[in-house]
mmCIF file of C-alpha atoms and ligand atoms in Angstrom:
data_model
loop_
_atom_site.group_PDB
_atom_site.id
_atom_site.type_symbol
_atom_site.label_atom_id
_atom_site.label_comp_id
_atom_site.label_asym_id
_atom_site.label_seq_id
_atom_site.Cartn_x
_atom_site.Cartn_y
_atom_site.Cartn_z
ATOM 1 C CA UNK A 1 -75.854 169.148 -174.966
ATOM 2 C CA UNK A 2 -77.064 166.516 -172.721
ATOM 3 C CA UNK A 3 -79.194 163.501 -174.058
ATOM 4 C CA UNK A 4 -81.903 161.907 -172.075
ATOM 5 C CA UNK A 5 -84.323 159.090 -172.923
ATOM 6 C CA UNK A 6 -87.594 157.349 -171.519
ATOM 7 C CA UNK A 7 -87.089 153.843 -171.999
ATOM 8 C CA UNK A 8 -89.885 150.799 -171.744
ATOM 9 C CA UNK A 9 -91.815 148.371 -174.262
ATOM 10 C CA UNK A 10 -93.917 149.376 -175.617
ATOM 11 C CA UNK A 11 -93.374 152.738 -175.626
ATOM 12 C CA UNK A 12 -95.094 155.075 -178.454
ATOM 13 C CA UNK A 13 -97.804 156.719 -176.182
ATOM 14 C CA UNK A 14 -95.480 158.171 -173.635
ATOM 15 C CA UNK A 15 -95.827 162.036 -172.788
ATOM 16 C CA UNK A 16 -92.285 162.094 -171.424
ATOM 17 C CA UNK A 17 -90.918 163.582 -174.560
ATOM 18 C CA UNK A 18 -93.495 166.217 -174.811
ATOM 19 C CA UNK A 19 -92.553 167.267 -170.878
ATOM 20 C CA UNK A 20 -89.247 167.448 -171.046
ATOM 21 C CA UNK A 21 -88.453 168.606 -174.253
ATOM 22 C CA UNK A 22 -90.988 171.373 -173.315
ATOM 23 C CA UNK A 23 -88.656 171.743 -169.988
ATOM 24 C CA UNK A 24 -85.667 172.116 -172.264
ATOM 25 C CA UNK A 25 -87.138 174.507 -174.342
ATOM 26 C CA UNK A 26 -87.973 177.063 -171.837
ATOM 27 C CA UNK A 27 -84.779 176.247 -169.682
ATOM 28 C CA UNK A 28 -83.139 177.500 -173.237
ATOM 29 C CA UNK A 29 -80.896 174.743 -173.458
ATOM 30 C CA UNK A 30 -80.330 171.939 -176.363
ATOM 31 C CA UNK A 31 -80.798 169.160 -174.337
ATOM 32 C CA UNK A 32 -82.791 166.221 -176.371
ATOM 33 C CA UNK A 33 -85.453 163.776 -174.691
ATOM 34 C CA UNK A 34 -86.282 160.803 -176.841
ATOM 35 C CA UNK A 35 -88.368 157.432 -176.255
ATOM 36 C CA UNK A 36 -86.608 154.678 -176.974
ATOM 37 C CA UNK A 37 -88.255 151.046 -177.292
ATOM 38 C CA UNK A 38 -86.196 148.193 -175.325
ATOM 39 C CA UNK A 39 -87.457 144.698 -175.376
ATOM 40 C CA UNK A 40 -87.426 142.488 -172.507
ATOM 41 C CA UNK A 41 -84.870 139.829 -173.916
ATOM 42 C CA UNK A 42 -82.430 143.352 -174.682
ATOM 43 C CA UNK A 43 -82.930 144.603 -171.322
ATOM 44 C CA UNK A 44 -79.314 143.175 -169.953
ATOM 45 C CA UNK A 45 -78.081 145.283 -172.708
ATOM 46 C CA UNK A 46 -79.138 148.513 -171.208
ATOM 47 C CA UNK A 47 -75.095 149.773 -170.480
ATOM 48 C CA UNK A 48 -74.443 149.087 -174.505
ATOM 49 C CA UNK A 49 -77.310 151.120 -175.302
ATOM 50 C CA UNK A 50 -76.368 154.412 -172.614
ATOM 51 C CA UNK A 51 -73.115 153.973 -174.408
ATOM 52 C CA UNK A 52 -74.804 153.735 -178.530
ATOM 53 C CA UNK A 53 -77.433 156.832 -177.176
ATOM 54 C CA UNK A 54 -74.726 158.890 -174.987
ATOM 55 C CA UNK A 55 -77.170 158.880 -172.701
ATOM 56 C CA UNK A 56 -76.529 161.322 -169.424
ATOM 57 C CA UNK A 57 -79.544 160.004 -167.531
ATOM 58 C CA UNK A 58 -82.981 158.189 -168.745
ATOM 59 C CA UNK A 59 -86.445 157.441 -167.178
ATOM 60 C CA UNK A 60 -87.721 153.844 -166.863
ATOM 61 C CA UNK A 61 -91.225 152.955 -167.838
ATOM 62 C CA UNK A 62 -93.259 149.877 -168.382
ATOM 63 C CA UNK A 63 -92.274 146.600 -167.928
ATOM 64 C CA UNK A 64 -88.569 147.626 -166.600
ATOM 65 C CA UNK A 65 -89.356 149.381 -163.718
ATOM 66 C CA UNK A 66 -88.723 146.205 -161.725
ATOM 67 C CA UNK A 67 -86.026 144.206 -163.739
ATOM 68 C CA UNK A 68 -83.918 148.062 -164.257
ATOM 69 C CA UNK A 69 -82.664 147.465 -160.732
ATOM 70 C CA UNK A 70 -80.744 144.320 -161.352
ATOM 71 C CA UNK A 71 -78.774 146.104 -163.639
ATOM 72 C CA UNK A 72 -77.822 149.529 -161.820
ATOM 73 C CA UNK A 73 -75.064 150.089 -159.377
ATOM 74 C CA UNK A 74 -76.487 151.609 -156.599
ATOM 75 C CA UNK A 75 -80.715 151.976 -155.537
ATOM 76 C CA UNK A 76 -81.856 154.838 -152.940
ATOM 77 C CA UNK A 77 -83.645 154.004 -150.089
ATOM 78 C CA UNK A 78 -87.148 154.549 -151.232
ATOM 79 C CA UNK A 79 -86.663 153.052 -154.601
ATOM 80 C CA UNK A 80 -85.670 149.867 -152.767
ATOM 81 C CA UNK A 81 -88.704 149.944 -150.231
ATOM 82 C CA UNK A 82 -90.704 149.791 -152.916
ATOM 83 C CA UNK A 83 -88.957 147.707 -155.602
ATOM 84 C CA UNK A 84 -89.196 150.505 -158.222
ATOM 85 C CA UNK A 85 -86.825 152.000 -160.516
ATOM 86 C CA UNK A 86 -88.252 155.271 -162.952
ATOM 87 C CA UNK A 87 -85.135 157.550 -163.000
ATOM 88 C CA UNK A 88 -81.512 156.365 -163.750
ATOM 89 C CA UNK A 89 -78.366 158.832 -163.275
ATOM 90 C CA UNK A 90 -75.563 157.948 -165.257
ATOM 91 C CA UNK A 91 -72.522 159.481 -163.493
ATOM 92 C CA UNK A 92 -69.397 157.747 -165.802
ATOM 93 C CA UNK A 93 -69.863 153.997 -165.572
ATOM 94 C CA UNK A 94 -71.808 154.259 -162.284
ATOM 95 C CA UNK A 95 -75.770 154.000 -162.542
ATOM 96 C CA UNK A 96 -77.758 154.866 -159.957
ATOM 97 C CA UNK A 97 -81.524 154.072 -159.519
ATOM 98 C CA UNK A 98 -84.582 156.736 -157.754
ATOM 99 C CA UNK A 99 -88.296 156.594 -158.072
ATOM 100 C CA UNK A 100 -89.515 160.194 -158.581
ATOM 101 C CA UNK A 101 -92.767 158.852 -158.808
ATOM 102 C CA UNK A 102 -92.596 158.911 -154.879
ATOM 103 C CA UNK A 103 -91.170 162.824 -154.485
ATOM 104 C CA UNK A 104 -93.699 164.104 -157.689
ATOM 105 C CA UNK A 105 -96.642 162.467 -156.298
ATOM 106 C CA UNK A 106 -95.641 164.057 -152.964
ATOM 107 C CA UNK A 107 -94.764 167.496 -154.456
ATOM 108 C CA UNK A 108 -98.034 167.496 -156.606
ATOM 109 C CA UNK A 109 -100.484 166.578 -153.096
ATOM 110 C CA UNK A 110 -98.414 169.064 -151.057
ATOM 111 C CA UNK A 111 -98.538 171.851 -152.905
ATOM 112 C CA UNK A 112 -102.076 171.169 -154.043
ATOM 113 C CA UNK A 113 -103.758 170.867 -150.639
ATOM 114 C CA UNK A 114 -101.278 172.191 -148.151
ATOM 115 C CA UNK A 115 -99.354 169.659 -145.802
ATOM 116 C CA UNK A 116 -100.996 168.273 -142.485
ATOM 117 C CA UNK A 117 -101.245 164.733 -141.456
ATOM 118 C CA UNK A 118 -104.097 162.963 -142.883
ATOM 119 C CA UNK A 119 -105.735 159.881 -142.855
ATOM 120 C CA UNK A 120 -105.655 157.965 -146.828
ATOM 121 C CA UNK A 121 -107.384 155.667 -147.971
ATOM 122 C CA UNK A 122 -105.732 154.615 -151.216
ATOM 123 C CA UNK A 123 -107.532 152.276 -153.902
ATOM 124 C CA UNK A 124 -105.670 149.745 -155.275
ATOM 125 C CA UNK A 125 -102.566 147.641 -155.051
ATOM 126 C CA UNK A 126 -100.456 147.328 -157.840
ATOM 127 C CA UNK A 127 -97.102 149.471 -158.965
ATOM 128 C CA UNK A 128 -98.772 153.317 -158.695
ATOM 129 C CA UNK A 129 -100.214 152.462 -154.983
ATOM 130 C CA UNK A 130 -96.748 151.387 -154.001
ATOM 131 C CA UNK A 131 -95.213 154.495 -154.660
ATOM 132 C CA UNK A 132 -98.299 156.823 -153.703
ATOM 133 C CA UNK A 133 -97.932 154.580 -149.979
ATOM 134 C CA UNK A 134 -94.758 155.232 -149.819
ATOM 135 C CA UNK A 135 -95.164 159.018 -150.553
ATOM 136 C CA UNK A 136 -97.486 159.175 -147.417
ATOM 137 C CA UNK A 137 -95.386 157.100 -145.690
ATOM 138 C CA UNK A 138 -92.655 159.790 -146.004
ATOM 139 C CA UNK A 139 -95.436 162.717 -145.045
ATOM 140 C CA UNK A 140 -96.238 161.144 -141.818
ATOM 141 C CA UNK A 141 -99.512 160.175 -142.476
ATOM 142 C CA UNK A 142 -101.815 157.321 -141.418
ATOM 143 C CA UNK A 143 -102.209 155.063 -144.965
ATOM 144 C CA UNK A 144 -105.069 152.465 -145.461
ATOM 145 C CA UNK A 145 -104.615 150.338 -149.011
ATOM 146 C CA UNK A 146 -107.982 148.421 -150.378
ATOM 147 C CA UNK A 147 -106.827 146.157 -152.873
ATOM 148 C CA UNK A 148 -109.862 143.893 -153.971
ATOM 149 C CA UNK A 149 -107.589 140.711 -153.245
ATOM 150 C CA UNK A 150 -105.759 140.536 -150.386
ATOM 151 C CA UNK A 151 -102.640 138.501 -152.336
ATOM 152 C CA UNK A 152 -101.712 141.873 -153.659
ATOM 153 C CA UNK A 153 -100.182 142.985 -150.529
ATOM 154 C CA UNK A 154 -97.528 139.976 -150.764
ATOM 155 C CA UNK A 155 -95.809 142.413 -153.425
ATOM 156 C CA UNK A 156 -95.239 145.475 -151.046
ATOM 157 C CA UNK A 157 -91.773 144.962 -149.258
ATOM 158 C CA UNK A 158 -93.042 147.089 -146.239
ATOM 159 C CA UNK A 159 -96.139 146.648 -143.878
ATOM 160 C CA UNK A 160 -96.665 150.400 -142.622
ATOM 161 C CA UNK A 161 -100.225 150.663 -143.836
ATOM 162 C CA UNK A 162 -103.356 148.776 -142.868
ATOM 163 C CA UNK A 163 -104.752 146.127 -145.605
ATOM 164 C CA UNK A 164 -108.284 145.728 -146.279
ATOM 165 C CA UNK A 165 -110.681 144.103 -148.946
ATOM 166 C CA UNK A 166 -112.169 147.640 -150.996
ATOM 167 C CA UNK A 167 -115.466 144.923 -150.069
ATOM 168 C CA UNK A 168 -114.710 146.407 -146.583
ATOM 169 C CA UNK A 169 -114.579 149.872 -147.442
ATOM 170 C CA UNK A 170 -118.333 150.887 -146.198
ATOM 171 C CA UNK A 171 -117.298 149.300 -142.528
ATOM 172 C CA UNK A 172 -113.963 151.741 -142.744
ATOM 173 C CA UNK A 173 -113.484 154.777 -140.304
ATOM 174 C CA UNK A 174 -113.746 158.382 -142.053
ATOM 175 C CA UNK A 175 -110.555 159.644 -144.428
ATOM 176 C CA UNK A 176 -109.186 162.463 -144.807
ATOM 177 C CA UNK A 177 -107.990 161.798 -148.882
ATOM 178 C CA UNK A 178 -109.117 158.781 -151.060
ATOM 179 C CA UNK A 179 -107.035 158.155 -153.526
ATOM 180 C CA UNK A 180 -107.915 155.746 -156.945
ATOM 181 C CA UNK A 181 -104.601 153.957 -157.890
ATOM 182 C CA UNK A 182 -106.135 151.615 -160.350
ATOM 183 C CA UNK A 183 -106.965 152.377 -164.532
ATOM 184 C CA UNK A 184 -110.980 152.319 -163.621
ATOM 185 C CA UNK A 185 -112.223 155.476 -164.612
ATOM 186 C CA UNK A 186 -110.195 155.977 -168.081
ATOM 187 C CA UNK A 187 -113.159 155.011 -170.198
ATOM 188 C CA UNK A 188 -115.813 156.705 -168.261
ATOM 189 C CA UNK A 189 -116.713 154.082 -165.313
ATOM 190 C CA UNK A 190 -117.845 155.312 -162.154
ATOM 191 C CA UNK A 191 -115.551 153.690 -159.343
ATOM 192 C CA UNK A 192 -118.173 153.658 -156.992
ATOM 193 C CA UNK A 193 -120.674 151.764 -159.081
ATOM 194 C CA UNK A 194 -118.304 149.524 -160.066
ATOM 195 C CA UNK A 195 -116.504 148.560 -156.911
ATOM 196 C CA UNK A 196 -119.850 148.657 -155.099
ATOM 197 C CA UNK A 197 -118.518 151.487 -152.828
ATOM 198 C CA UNK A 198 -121.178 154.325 -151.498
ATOM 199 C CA UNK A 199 -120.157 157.462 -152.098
ATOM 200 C CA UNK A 200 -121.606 158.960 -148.629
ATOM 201 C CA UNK A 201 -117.672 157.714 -147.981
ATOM 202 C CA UNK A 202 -117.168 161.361 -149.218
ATOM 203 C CA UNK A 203 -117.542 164.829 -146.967
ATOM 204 C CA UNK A 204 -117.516 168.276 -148.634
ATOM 205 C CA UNK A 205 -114.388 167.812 -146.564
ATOM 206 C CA UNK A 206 -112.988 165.051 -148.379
ATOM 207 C CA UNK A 207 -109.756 165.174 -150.716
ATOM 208 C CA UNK A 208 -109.924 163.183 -153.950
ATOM 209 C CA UNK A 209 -107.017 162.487 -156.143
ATOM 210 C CA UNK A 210 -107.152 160.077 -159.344
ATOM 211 C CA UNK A 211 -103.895 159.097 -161.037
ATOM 212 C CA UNK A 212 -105.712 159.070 -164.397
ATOM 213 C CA UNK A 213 -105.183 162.626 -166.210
ATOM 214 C CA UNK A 214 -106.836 161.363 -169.121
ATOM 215 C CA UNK A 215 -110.079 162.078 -168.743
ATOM 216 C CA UNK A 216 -109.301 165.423 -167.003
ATOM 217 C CA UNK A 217 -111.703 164.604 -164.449
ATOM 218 C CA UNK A 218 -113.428 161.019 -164.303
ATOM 219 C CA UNK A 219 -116.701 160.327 -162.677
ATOM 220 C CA UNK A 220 -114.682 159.386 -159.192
ATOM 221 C CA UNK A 221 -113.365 163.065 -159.176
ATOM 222 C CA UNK A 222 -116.915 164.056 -159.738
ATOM 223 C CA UNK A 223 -117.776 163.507 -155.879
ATOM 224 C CA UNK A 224 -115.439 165.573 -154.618
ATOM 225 C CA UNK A 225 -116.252 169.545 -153.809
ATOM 226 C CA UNK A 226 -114.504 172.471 -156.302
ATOM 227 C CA UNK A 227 -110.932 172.645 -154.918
ATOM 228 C CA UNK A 228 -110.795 169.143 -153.045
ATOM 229 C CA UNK A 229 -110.040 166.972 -156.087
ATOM 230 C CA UNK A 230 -106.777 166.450 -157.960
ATOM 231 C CA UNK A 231 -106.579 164.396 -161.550
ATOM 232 C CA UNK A 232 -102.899 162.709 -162.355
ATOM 233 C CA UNK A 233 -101.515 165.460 -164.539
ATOM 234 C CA UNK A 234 -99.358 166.989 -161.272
ATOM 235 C CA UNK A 235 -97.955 163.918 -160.254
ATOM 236 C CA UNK A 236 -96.469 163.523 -163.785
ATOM 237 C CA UNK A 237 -95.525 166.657 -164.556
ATOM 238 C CA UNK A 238 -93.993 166.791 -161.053
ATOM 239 C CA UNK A 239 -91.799 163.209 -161.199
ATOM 240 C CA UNK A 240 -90.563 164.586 -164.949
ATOM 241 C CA UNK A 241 -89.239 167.812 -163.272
ATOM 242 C CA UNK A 242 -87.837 165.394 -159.964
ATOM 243 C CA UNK A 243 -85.898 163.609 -162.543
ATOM 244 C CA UNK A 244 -84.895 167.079 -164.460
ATOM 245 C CA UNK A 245 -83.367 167.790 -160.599
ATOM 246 C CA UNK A 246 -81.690 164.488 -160.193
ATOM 247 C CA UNK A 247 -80.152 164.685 -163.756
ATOM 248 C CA UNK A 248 -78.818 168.506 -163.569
ATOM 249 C CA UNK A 249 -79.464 169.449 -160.435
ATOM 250 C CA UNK A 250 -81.736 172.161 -161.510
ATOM 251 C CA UNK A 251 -85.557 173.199 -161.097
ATOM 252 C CA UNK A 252 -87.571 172.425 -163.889
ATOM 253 C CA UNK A 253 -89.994 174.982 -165.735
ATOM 254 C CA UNK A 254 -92.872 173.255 -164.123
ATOM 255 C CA UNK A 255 -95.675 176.254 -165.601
ATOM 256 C CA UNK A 256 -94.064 176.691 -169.476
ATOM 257 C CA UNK A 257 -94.395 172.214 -169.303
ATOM 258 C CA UNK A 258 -98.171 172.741 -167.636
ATOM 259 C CA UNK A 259 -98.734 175.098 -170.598
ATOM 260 C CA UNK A 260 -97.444 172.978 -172.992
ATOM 261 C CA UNK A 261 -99.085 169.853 -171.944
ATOM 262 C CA UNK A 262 -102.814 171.451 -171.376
ATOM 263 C CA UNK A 263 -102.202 172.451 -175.417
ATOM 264 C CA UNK A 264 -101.249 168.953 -176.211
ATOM 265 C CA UNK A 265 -104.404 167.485 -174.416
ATOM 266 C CA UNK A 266 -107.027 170.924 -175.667
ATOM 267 C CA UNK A 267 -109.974 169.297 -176.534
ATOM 268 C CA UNK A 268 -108.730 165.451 -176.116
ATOM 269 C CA UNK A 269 -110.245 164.486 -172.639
HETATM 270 P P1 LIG B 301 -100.926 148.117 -162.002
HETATM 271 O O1 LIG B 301 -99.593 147.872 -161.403
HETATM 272 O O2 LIG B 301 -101.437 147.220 -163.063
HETATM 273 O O3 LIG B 301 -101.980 148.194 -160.787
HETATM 274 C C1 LIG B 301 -103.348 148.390 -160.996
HETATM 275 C C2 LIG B 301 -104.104 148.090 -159.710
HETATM 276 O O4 LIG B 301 -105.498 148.344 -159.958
HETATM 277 C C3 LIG B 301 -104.010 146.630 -159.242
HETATM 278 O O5 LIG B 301 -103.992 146.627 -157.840
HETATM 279 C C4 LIG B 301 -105.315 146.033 -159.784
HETATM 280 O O6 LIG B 301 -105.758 144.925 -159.046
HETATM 281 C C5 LIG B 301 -106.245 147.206 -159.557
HETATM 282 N N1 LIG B 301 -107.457 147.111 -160.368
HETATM 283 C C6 LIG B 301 -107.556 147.107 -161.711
HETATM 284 N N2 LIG B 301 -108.840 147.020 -162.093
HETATM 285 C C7 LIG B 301 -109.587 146.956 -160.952
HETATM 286 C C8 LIG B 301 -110.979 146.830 -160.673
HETATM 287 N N3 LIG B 301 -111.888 146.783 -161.662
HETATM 288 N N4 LIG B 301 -111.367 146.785 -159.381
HETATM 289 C C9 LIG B 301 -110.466 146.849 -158.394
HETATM 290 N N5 LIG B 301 -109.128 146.953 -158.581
HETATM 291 C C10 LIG B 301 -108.709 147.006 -159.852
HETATM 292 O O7 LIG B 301 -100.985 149.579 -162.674
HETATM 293 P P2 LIG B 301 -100.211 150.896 -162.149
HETATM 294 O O8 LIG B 301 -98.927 151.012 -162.870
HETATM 295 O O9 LIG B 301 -100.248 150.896 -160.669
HETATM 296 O O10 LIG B 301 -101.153 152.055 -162.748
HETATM 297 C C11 LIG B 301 -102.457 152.246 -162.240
HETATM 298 C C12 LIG B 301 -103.069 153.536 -162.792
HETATM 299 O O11 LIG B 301 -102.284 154.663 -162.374
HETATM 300 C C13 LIG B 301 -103.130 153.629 -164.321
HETATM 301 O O12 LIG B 301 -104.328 154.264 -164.674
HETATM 302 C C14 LIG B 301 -101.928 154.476 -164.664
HETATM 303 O O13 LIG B 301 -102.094 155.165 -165.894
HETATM 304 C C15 LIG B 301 -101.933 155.459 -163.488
HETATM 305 N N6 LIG B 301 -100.607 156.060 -163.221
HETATM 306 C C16 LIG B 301 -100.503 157.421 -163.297
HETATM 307 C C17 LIG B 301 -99.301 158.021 -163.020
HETATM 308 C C18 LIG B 301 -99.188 159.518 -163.087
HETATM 309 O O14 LIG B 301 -98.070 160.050 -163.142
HETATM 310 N N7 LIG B 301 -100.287 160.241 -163.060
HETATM 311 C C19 LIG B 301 -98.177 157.247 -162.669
HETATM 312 C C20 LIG B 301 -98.329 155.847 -162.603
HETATM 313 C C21 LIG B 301 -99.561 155.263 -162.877
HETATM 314 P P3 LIG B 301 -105.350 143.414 -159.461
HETATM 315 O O15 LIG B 301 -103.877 143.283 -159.137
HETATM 316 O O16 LIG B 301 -106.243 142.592 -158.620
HETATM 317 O O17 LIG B 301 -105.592 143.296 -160.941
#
């Protein structure tokens, strides 16, 4: 039986149990995913507590995503471009760091809308938008980031995107896919109305994606035509199963966790 964990502070409202014990459960195996709560100050302890746990591999969450890396043996490439750390392998003594957020987000977009180069415009510039750039990045295509100050881009550790103001959105050429990086829209605010943005941004063409899966669709996904929009429930069923891969290097029961999750959230959004 392998054990797995989700660590971060604090850490009661993750879903990460609920995914992959749902994984394990239809994979038929007795695998155990837990959350476990790790302070800042215990952080440097993080080998100790792999040991205490018997931990074969663990997710990182909120606010270790950053600090994790210090502490791991090795960092793949796109981890390090982006200076985020959500998936830890544990192979003996030797930790090594990945960001499935990158590869689920991917996975989810692809496989939703088909893969072609496009041009995205992605909304906000904090820890999600790094790994969502990066993502498109990887696909080839031609990435735009509107943060609403422009001292956000100082954090990204690569310049392979244009930076704009989202005050200079209206002057911007057409997109392809807009994406909304940032929490706006989780108690019901319209985007547009309040980041001033006109919605005639938006074709019947258009691709929408919102990393927010709770509500299932906020007002921003509202604009967008039947079959063009995406909410953030993919992307995080998708990086669970990515780190499922990197842990046993099989494929994770992506429908029986889909089935399970939409039952956890019936009637919730
Ligand atoms: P973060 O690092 O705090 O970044 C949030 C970004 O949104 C920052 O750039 C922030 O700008 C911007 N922002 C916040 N309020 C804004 C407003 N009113 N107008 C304009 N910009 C605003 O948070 P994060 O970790 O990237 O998460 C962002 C969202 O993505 C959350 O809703 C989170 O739940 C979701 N998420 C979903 C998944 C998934 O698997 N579906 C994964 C990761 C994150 P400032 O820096 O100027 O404040």
């Amino acid at each position: 039986m392998g054990r797995y964990a989700v660590i971060g502070y604090p850490i009661s409202h993750t879903l990460s149990p609920l995914i992959h014990n749902a994984n394990f459960e239809a994979k038929g195996t007795a695998d155990q995913y837990s959350a476990i709560a790790v302070p800042p100050d215990q952080l440097m302890h993080i080998r100790d507590t792999i040991r205490s746990e018997g931990l074969a591999g663990f997710n990182v969450t909120i606010p270790h995503k950053e600090k994790i890396m210090e502490y791991l043996d090795h960092v793949d490439a796109d981890a390090m471009k982006i200076g985020a750390v959500n998936t830890v392998s544990v192979d003996g003594d030797v930790l090594t760091g990945h960001n499935t957020d990158i590869t689920g987000y991917l996975d989810a977009f692809n496989q939703t809308f088909g893969r072609q180069h496009r041009r995205i415009l992605i909304i906000g510039a904090g820890g999600a938008a790094k790994a969502v750039h990066r993502a498109h990045a990887n696909n080839g295509d031609t990435v735009t980031i509107a943060a609403r100050r422009m001292e956000s881009f100082q954090q990204f550790r690569t310049v392979d995107f244009k930076a704009v103001l989202i005050s200079d959105i209206p002057d911007l050429d057409p997109h392809d896919a807009i994406i909304n990086t940032t929490p706006v829209g989780m108690k019901h605010e319209d985007l547009f109305e309040e980041m001033e943005i006109p919605h005639s941004i938006i074709t019947e063409d258009t691709l929408g994606v919102d990393l927010i899966y709770q509500p299932e669709r906020t007002k921003f996904l509202e604009y967008f035509a039947e079959g063009h929009y995406m909410n953030g429930m993919p992307m995080l069923i998708h990086q669970a199963m990515d780190a499922y891969t990197i842990w046993t290097g099989e494929q994770g029961d992506i429908a029986a966790v889909n089935r399970k999750y939409k039952a956890h959230i019936g009637g919730k959004s």
